[in-house]
Short mmCIF file of C-alpha atoms in Angstrom, two decimals:
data_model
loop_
_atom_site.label_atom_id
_atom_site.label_comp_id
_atom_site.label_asym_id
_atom_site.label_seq_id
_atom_site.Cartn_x
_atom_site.Cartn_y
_atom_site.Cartn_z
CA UNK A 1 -19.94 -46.49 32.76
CA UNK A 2 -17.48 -48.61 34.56
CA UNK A 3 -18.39 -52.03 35.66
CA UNK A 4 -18.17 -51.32 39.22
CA UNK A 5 -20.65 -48.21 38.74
CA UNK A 6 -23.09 -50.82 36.78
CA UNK A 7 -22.91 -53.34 39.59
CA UNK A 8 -23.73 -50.83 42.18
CA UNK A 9 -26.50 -49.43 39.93
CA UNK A 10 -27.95 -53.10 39.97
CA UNK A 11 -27.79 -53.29 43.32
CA UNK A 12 -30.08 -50.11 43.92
CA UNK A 13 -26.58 -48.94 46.00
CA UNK A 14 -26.71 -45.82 43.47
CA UNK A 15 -28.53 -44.90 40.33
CA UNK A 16 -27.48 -42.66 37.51
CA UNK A 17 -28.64 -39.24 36.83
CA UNK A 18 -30.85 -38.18 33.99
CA UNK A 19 -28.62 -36.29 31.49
CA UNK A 20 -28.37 -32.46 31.56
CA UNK A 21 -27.90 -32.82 27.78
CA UNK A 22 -31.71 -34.12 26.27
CA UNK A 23 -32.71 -35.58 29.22
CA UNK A 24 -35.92 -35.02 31.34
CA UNK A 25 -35.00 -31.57 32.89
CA UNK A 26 -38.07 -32.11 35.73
CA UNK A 27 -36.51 -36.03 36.37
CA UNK A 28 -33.19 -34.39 36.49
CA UNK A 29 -34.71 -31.67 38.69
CA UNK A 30 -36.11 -34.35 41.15
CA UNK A 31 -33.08 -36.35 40.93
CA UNK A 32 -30.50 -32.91 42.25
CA UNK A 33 -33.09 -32.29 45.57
CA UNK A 34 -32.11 -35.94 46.85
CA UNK A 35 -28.19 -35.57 46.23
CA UNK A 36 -26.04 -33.68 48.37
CA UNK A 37 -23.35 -33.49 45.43
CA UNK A 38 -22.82 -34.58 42.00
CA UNK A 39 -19.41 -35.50 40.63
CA UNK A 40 -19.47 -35.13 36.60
CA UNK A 41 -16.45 -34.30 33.99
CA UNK A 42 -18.06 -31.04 33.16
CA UNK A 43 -18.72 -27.53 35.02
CA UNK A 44 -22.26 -26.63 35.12
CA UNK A 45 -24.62 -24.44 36.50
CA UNK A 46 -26.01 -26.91 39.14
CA UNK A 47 -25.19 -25.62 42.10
CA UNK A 48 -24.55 -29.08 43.95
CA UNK A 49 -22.39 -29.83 40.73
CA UNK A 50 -18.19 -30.53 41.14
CA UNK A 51 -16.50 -31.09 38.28
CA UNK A 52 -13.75 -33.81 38.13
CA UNK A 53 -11.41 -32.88 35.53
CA UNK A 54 -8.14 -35.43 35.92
CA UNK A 55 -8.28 -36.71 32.46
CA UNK A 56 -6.83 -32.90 32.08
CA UNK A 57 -4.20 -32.73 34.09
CA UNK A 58 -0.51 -32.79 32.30
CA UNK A 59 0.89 -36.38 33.44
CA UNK A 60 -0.47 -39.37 35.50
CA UNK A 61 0.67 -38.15 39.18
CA UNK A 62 -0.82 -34.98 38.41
CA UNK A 63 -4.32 -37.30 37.56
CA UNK A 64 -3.48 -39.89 40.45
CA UNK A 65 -3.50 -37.05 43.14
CA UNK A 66 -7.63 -36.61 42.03
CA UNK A 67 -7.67 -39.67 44.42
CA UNK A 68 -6.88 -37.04 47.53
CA UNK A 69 -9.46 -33.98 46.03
CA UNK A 70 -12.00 -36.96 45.88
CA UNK A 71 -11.33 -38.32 49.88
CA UNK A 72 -12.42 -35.39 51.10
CA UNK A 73 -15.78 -36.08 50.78
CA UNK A 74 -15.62 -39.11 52.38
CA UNK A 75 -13.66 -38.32 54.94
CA UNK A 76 -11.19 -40.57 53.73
CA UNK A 77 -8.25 -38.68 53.27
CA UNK A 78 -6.07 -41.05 54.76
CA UNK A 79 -6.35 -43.93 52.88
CA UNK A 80 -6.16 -41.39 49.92
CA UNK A 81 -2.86 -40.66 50.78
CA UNK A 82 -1.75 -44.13 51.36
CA UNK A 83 -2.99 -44.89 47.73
CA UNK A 84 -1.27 -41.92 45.79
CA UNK A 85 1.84 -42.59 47.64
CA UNK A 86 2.01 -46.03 46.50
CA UNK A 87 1.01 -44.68 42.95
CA UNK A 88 3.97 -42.41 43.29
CA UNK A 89 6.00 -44.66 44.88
CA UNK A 90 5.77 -47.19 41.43
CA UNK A 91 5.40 -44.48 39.48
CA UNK A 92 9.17 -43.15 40.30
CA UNK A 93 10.00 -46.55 40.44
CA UNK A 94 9.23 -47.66 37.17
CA UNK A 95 10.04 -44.58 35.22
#
């Protein structure tokens, strides 16, 4: 888990879900009725699952566009596109 992800975990701003590999399946259960989506790096059955898969993708703009797939559920898609942009933007730059 990143360090930013720990902090907010600390901070009761988000808590981690029980794993759907071992884990308490009636915890897990519980812990799916109060979300309205889970992000994870694997398909699944859950149906409030979406799986992020950039670490896939063939090259790093390919991976730094996740950054617009992931705005849209914040309503963010702006600032989304201000970010890859400058990604791109460096990325072109620098190559």
């Amino acid at each position: 888990q990143s360090p930013c992800f720990q902090y907010l975990v600390e901070e009761g701003e988000v808590g981690a879900m029980e794993s759907a590999f071992g884990g308490d399946a009636a915890k897990r259960a519980s812990q799916l009725q109060q979300v309205d989506a889970l992000f994870q790096f694997s398909p699944s059955t859950d149906s409030k699952t979406i799986a992020i898969t950039a670490s896939a993708d063939p090259g790093p703009l390919q991976r730094a566009e996740w950054v617009e797939f992931m705005s849209l559920f914040f309503n963010k898609e702006a600032e989304a596109m201000q970010v890859f942009e400058g990604i791109r933007d460096r990325y072109l730059c620098h190559r």
